[in-house]
């Protein structure tokens, strides 16, 4: 029965019903992709990256690294082929450093996109960061900031002061840019893990940090269009997204201090960006603020793209999914049960489209 459910959901996920708008419209693709442990083969001082070394647990050789780079580039190129255009902005997570991104954007399949990089080294103990790739022909970067995680909140954390002092997680990346003459603020997140059933309060705090920062950006730049994206380690219906980031399922409900959360309705309809223990989840969320959800006429606005009904898409093609075995029709990842299998990622990329 479980395999039958996977097959049905995989068919839903692979539906190619995507409309990027009428010809003549200025259209931009904005997305996010968890690259699942894109590590190079060298040790970064102070980081626990030993399993991704040639003599480490994963026996992470140059050949495996090059295979991983080619796979990630192939997915990005496949999205361009499907959409007829490169992403203007692509947020990424689980990358070790700037070096791996420089290698990625130089891959032959995507080199013509001329992606530029915004990245900061963060405090995560494993050394994984978030970053933003963007096309400089389509977006000009005004400023960027690496926003640290803090406990300055009324949220009732289930941690003592020593645990708080020793807590390390990814910073949140904010990039302020201009697209087609309009101000945008992009927030790229990789909220704390669910390992051991923990992190619910810290993920809530992550949503709160983004929300508070974006409200200040909206005060400073009236009308700025904010996009929050990332591996939230939460579904869009969980408190971090629905309560602390004020995510609304229906675009009509979105007010000046809310976010439109298009993946809520897609999650309820059975879509997923990753599968865990037989269940599909959408942890790879994208949300937009009111100025982008209800944009003034003649300005960039989020569009319906999937089946001309949903305002977002989970991108998958058959080569990105397991074709047989217990995990058939779920994401074809780099490692499976500790063995290198040469796949892509345990997450599918997600994206939205804006146009005017």
Short mmCIF file of C-alpha atoms in Angstrom, two decimals:
data_model
loop_
_atom_site.label_atom_id
_atom_site.label_comp_id
_atom_site.label_asym_id
_atom_site.label_seq_id
_atom_site.Cartn_x
_atom_site.Cartn_y
_atom_site.Cartn_z
CA UNK A 1 0.00 0.00 0.00
CA UNK A 2 2.86 2.37 0.89
CA UNK A 3 4.52 1.80 -2.50
CA UNK A 4 1.21 2.48 -4.25
CA UNK A 5 0.87 5.79 -2.40
CA UNK A 6 4.44 6.74 -3.37
CA UNK A 7 3.68 6.01 -7.03
CA UNK A 8 0.55 8.18 -7.03
CA UNK A 9 2.34 11.04 -5.28
CA UNK A 10 5.30 10.80 -7.64
CA UNK A 11 2.94 11.14 -10.59
CA UNK A 12 1.42 14.23 -9.00
CA UNK A 13 4.83 15.71 -8.33
CA UNK A 14 6.02 15.21 -11.92
CA UNK A 15 3.05 16.87 -13.59
CA UNK A 16 4.51 19.35 -16.08
CA UNK A 17 1.60 21.78 -15.95
CA UNK A 18 3.58 24.97 -15.46
CA UNK A 19 2.64 28.29 -17.03
CA UNK A 20 5.20 31.07 -16.69
CA UNK A 21 2.85 33.70 -18.01
CA UNK A 22 1.90 35.26 -21.29
CA UNK A 23 4.52 36.13 -23.86
CA UNK A 24 5.82 39.64 -23.52
CA UNK A 25 5.62 39.65 -19.72
CA UNK A 26 8.81 40.28 -17.80
CA UNK A 27 9.10 37.09 -15.79
CA UNK A 28 11.59 35.98 -13.13
CA UNK A 29 12.07 32.62 -11.41
CA UNK A 30 12.96 32.63 -7.70
CA UNK A 31 13.77 29.35 -6.02
CA UNK A 32 15.47 27.31 -3.33
CA UNK A 33 17.43 24.06 -3.35
CA UNK A 34 18.91 22.05 -0.48
CA UNK A 35 22.04 20.62 -2.12
CA UNK A 36 22.44 17.87 0.51
CA UNK A 37 25.97 18.09 1.84
CA UNK A 38 27.89 19.80 -0.94
CA UNK A 39 31.35 19.44 0.64
CA UNK A 40 34.76 19.69 -0.96
CA UNK A 41 37.50 17.18 -0.09
CA UNK A 42 39.53 19.46 2.21
CA UNK A 43 39.29 20.11 5.93
CA UNK A 44 38.05 23.54 7.03
CA UNK A 45 39.77 24.57 10.24
CA UNK A 46 37.41 24.51 13.22
CA UNK A 47 34.65 22.59 11.43
CA UNK A 48 33.53 19.01 11.95
CA UNK A 49 33.74 18.06 8.28
CA UNK A 50 35.87 14.94 8.79
CA UNK A 51 33.32 12.52 7.34
CA UNK A 52 33.62 14.38 4.03
CA UNK A 53 37.34 13.81 3.58
CA UNK A 54 39.01 11.14 1.44
CA UNK A 55 39.91 9.15 4.57
CA UNK A 56 36.64 9.97 6.37
CA UNK A 57 33.56 7.86 6.94
CA UNK A 58 32.13 8.75 3.53
CA UNK A 59 35.46 8.27 1.73
CA UNK A 60 34.70 11.57 0.02
CA UNK A 61 37.05 11.52 -2.95
CA UNK A 62 37.57 14.05 -5.72
CA UNK A 63 35.65 11.77 -8.11
CA UNK A 64 32.62 11.73 -5.80
CA UNK A 65 32.83 15.50 -5.35
CA UNK A 66 32.91 16.07 -9.11
CA UNK A 67 29.94 13.73 -9.56
CA UNK A 68 28.03 15.68 -6.93
CA UNK A 69 28.80 19.02 -8.62
CA UNK A 70 27.69 17.70 -12.01
CA UNK A 71 24.47 16.34 -10.52
CA UNK A 72 23.56 19.63 -8.86
CA UNK A 73 24.29 21.54 -12.05
CA UNK A 74 22.19 19.09 -14.05
CA UNK A 75 19.13 19.78 -11.88
CA UNK A 76 19.58 23.54 -12.21
CA UNK A 77 19.96 23.18 -15.98
CA UNK A 78 16.85 20.96 -16.12
CA UNK A 79 14.84 23.69 -14.40
CA UNK A 80 16.07 26.19 -16.97
CA UNK A 81 15.10 23.83 -19.78
CA UNK A 82 11.64 23.36 -18.28
CA UNK A 83 11.04 27.06 -17.62
CA UNK A 84 12.76 28.50 -20.66
CA UNK A 85 14.88 30.74 -18.43
CA UNK A 86 17.48 30.56 -15.69
CA UNK A 87 16.55 31.36 -12.13
CA UNK A 88 17.10 35.02 -11.38
CA UNK A 89 17.63 34.06 -7.73
CA UNK A 90 18.39 30.62 -6.31
CA UNK A 91 18.87 30.19 -2.57
CA UNK A 92 20.86 27.11 -1.53
CA UNK A 93 21.63 25.29 1.71
CA UNK A 94 23.96 22.55 2.98
CA UNK A 95 26.99 24.02 1.23
CA UNK A 96 30.35 23.90 2.98
CA UNK A 97 31.94 27.15 1.80
CA UNK A 98 32.27 29.63 -1.04
CA UNK A 99 34.73 27.36 -2.84
CA UNK A 100 32.10 24.69 -3.54
CA UNK A 101 29.77 27.35 -4.94
CA UNK A 102 32.49 28.70 -7.20
CA UNK A 103 33.02 25.17 -8.50
CA UNK A 104 29.28 24.70 -8.94
CA UNK A 105 28.58 27.85 -10.95
CA UNK A 106 31.57 27.01 -13.19
CA UNK A 107 30.07 23.63 -14.13
CA UNK A 108 29.70 23.43 -17.95
CA UNK A 109 25.93 22.84 -17.84
CA UNK A 110 25.23 26.10 -16.01
CA UNK A 111 28.28 28.28 -16.62
CA UNK A 112 26.41 30.40 -19.20
CA UNK A 113 24.01 31.54 -16.47
CA UNK A 114 26.88 33.62 -15.03
CA UNK A 115 25.65 33.11 -11.47
CA UNK A 116 27.21 35.32 -8.82
CA UNK A 117 27.41 34.37 -5.15
CA UNK A 118 26.44 35.89 -1.81
CA UNK A 119 27.82 33.80 1.04
CA UNK A 120 29.05 34.22 4.61
CA UNK A 121 30.89 31.64 6.71
CA UNK A 122 28.54 30.72 9.54
CA UNK A 123 28.86 29.13 12.98
CA UNK A 124 27.32 25.71 12.22
CA UNK A 125 29.49 23.00 13.80
CA UNK A 126 29.39 20.79 10.71
CA UNK A 127 30.35 23.77 8.59
CA UNK A 128 27.27 23.91 6.39
CA UNK A 129 25.97 27.32 5.34
CA UNK A 130 23.27 28.94 3.25
CA UNK A 131 23.96 31.15 0.24
CA UNK A 132 22.32 32.95 -2.67
CA UNK A 133 23.08 32.59 -6.37
CA UNK A 134 21.84 35.36 -8.63
CA UNK A 135 22.07 36.58 -12.21
CA UNK A 136 23.75 40.01 -12.18
CA UNK A 137 22.10 40.91 -15.47
CA UNK A 138 18.73 40.66 -13.73
CA UNK A 139 19.43 41.66 -10.13
CA UNK A 140 21.70 44.26 -8.57
CA UNK A 141 22.74 43.57 -4.99
CA UNK A 142 22.38 46.61 -2.73
CA UNK A 143 23.42 45.07 0.59
CA UNK A 144 23.59 41.74 2.38
CA UNK A 145 23.74 40.55 5.96
CA UNK A 146 24.34 37.33 7.85
CA UNK A 147 21.77 37.39 10.67
CA UNK A 148 22.85 35.37 13.73
CA UNK A 149 20.55 33.18 15.79
CA UNK A 150 19.83 34.63 19.23
CA UNK A 151 17.64 33.68 22.19
CA UNK A 152 16.36 37.23 22.80
CA UNK A 153 12.69 36.17 22.75
CA UNK A 154 9.68 35.34 24.88
CA UNK A 155 9.57 31.84 23.36
CA UNK A 156 9.82 29.23 26.19
CA UNK A 157 12.98 27.39 25.06
CA UNK A 158 13.48 23.94 26.58
CA UNK A 159 17.20 24.66 27.16
CA UNK A 160 19.20 25.88 30.12
CA UNK A 161 21.64 28.79 29.91
CA UNK A 162 24.65 26.57 29.28
CA UNK A 163 22.86 24.79 26.44
CA UNK A 164 21.92 28.13 24.94
CA UNK A 165 25.52 29.37 25.17
CA UNK A 166 26.78 26.26 23.35
CA UNK A 167 24.04 26.20 20.71
CA UNK A 168 25.22 26.61 17.12
CA UNK A 169 23.09 26.75 13.99
CA UNK A 170 23.13 28.34 10.59
CA UNK A 171 22.86 32.11 10.28
CA UNK A 172 20.04 33.52 8.18
CA UNK A 173 21.18 35.23 5.00
CA UNK A 174 19.48 38.46 3.91
CA UNK A 175 20.17 39.89 0.48
CA UNK A 176 18.65 43.21 -0.55
CA UNK A 177 18.57 43.60 -4.31
CA UNK A 178 16.83 45.38 -7.15
CA UNK A 179 15.01 43.46 -9.89
CA UNK A 180 13.38 45.33 -12.75
CA UNK A 181 13.62 48.58 -10.77
CA UNK A 182 11.94 47.12 -7.67
CA UNK A 183 13.42 46.50 -4.22
CA UNK A 184 13.49 42.91 -2.94
CA UNK A 185 14.72 41.38 0.31
CA UNK A 186 15.56 37.67 0.12
CA UNK A 187 15.93 35.63 3.30
CA UNK A 188 17.64 32.25 2.96
CA UNK A 189 17.21 29.91 5.93
CA UNK A 190 18.21 26.48 7.14
CA UNK A 191 16.43 26.22 10.47
CA UNK A 192 17.54 23.84 13.25
CA UNK A 193 17.25 20.10 12.74
CA UNK A 194 14.53 17.74 13.92
CA UNK A 195 17.06 15.10 14.98
CA UNK A 196 15.96 13.50 18.22
CA UNK A 197 12.60 15.25 18.03
CA UNK A 198 14.17 18.56 19.08
CA UNK A 199 14.24 22.06 17.74
CA UNK A 200 10.58 23.05 17.71
CA UNK A 201 11.26 26.16 19.81
CA UNK A 202 14.47 27.07 18.00
CA UNK A 203 12.72 26.76 14.63
CA UNK A 204 9.96 28.99 15.97
CA UNK A 205 12.66 31.47 16.97
CA UNK A 206 14.12 31.26 13.46
CA UNK A 207 10.77 32.23 11.99
CA UNK A 208 10.49 35.07 14.51
CA UNK A 209 13.97 36.41 13.65
CA UNK A 210 13.13 36.54 9.94
CA UNK A 211 9.76 38.12 10.58
CA UNK A 212 11.10 40.85 12.84
CA UNK A 213 13.95 41.68 10.49
CA UNK A 214 11.66 41.82 7.46
CA UNK A 215 9.21 44.12 9.24
CA UNK A 216 12.10 46.53 9.87
CA UNK A 217 13.11 46.30 6.21
CA UNK A 218 9.53 47.15 5.21
CA UNK A 219 9.62 50.20 7.46
CA UNK A 220 12.95 51.32 6.03
CA UNK A 221 12.01 50.62 2.39
CA UNK A 222 8.23 51.05 2.03
CA UNK A 223 6.86 48.66 -0.57
CA UNK A 224 9.90 46.36 -0.57
CA UNK A 225 9.03 42.84 -1.69
CA UNK A 226 10.22 40.18 0.73
CA UNK A 227 10.77 36.52 -0.11
CA UNK A 228 11.56 34.00 2.63
CA UNK A 229 12.95 30.67 1.48
CA UNK A 230 14.80 27.73 2.92
CA UNK A 231 14.90 24.30 4.42
CA UNK A 232 12.79 25.10 7.44
CA UNK A 233 12.85 21.55 8.84
CA UNK A 234 9.16 22.29 9.31
CA UNK A 235 6.11 22.08 7.14
CA UNK A 236 4.40 25.35 6.18
CA UNK A 237 1.61 24.44 8.62
CA UNK A 238 3.96 24.24 11.62
CA UNK A 239 4.23 27.10 14.16
CA UNK A 240 7.54 28.47 12.87
CA UNK A 241 5.90 29.26 9.52
CA UNK A 242 2.21 29.65 10.32
CA UNK A 243 2.45 31.51 13.65
CA UNK A 244 5.86 33.18 13.99
CA UNK A 245 6.23 34.07 10.32
CA UNK A 246 2.49 34.82 9.99
CA UNK A 247 2.13 32.56 6.93
CA UNK A 248 -1.37 32.50 5.41
CA UNK A 249 -2.69 29.72 3.20
CA UNK A 250 -4.98 31.88 1.06
CA UNK A 251 -3.60 34.85 -0.80
CA UNK A 252 -6.83 36.79 -0.17
CA UNK A 253 -6.16 36.65 3.60
CA UNK A 254 -2.73 38.26 3.42
CA UNK A 255 -2.52 41.63 5.13
CA UNK A 256 0.29 44.20 5.51
CA UNK A 257 1.94 42.26 8.34
CA UNK A 258 1.42 38.76 6.92
CA UNK A 259 3.14 36.40 4.52
CA UNK A 260 1.51 34.36 1.78
CA UNK A 261 2.53 30.69 2.18
CA UNK A 262 1.70 28.94 -1.13
CA UNK A 263 2.92 25.51 -0.08
CA UNK A 264 0.24 25.10 2.59
CA UNK A 265 -2.41 24.22 0.02
CA UNK A 266 0.06 22.06 -1.92
CA UNK A 267 0.97 20.10 1.23
CA UNK A 268 -2.72 19.49 1.90
CA UNK A 269 -3.13 18.30 -1.69
CA UNK A 270 -0.45 15.62 -1.24
CA UNK A 271 2.61 17.29 -2.71
CA UNK A 272 6.01 16.97 -1.04
CA UNK A 273 9.62 18.07 -1.41
CA UNK A 274 11.03 15.22 0.70
CA UNK A 275 9.81 11.89 2.02
CA UNK A 276 10.47 10.65 5.55
CA UNK A 277 9.25 7.36 7.00
CA UNK A 278 6.58 6.98 4.38
CA UNK A 279 5.25 10.53 4.59
CA UNK A 280 5.71 13.47 2.24
CA UNK A 281 6.65 16.84 3.72
CA UNK A 282 7.38 20.28 2.34
CA UNK A 283 10.26 21.63 4.38
CA UNK A 284 11.54 23.63 1.39
CA UNK A 285 9.23 26.56 1.91
CA UNK A 286 8.94 29.87 0.09
CA UNK A 287 6.77 32.70 1.42
CA UNK A 288 6.16 36.22 0.10
CA UNK A 289 4.99 39.37 1.81
CA UNK A 290 1.90 41.42 1.03
CA UNK A 291 3.55 43.81 -1.49
CA UNK A 292 4.44 40.78 -3.64
CA UNK A 293 1.19 38.90 -3.03
CA UNK A 294 -0.98 41.97 -3.79
CA UNK A 295 1.35 43.98 -5.98
CA UNK A 296 0.25 47.31 -7.44
CA UNK A 297 -0.69 47.13 -11.10
CA UNK A 298 2.32 47.19 -13.39
CA UNK A 299 4.73 45.83 -10.76
CA UNK A 300 6.11 42.36 -10.09
CA UNK A 301 3.64 39.95 -8.51
CA UNK A 302 3.64 36.25 -7.64
CA UNK A 303 1.92 34.14 -10.30
CA UNK A 304 -0.06 30.91 -10.41
CA UNK A 305 2.13 28.35 -12.18
CA UNK A 306 1.37 24.74 -11.19
CA UNK A 307 -1.80 23.49 -12.91
CA UNK A 308 -2.68 27.20 -13.14
CA UNK A 309 -3.90 26.81 -9.58
CA UNK A 310 -0.93 26.84 -7.19
CA UNK A 311 1.46 29.74 -6.72
CA UNK A 312 4.57 27.57 -6.41
CA UNK A 313 6.18 24.44 -7.80
CA UNK A 314 8.12 21.48 -6.47
CA UNK A 315 10.47 20.51 -9.28
CA UNK A 316 11.13 16.87 -9.99
CA UNK A 317 12.01 14.74 -12.97
CA UNK A 318 12.34 10.92 -13.16
CA UNK A 319 16.15 11.07 -12.99
CA UNK A 320 15.87 12.82 -9.60
CA UNK A 321 13.89 9.95 -8.02
CA UNK A 322 14.71 6.38 -7.06
CA UNK A 323 13.49 4.06 -9.79
CA UNK A 324 13.29 0.85 -7.75
CA UNK A 325 13.59 -0.63 -4.28
CA UNK A 326 12.11 0.37 -0.93
CA UNK A 327 12.51 4.09 -1.70
CA UNK A 328 11.05 3.98 -5.19
CA UNK A 329 9.68 7.35 -6.37
CA UNK A 330 11.27 9.29 -3.53
CA UNK A 331 14.27 11.63 -3.93
CA UNK A 332 17.42 9.92 -5.25
CA UNK A 333 19.99 11.13 -2.77
CA UNK A 334 23.79 11.15 -2.65
CA UNK A 335 24.10 8.49 0.07
CA UNK A 336 21.69 5.74 1.03
CA UNK A 337 22.14 3.69 4.20
CA UNK A 338 25.69 4.98 4.47
CA UNK A 339 26.70 4.03 0.93
CA UNK A 340 27.48 6.44 -1.92
CA UNK A 341 24.84 5.88 -4.59
CA UNK A 342 25.61 8.91 -6.77
CA UNK A 343 22.21 10.56 -6.58
CA UNK A 344 21.20 14.20 -6.39
CA UNK A 345 19.63 15.37 -3.13
CA UNK A 346 17.21 14.16 -0.49
CA UNK A 347 15.17 17.31 -1.22
CA UNK A 348 13.48 18.48 -4.39
CA UNK A 349 13.97 22.15 -5.30
CA UNK A 350 11.06 24.56 -5.04
CA UNK A 351 10.36 27.84 -6.75
CA UNK A 352 7.94 30.65 -7.46
CA UNK A 353 7.53 32.94 -10.46
CA UNK A 354 7.01 36.70 -10.41
CA UNK A 355 6.09 38.80 -13.39
CA UNK A 356 4.46 42.02 -14.53
#
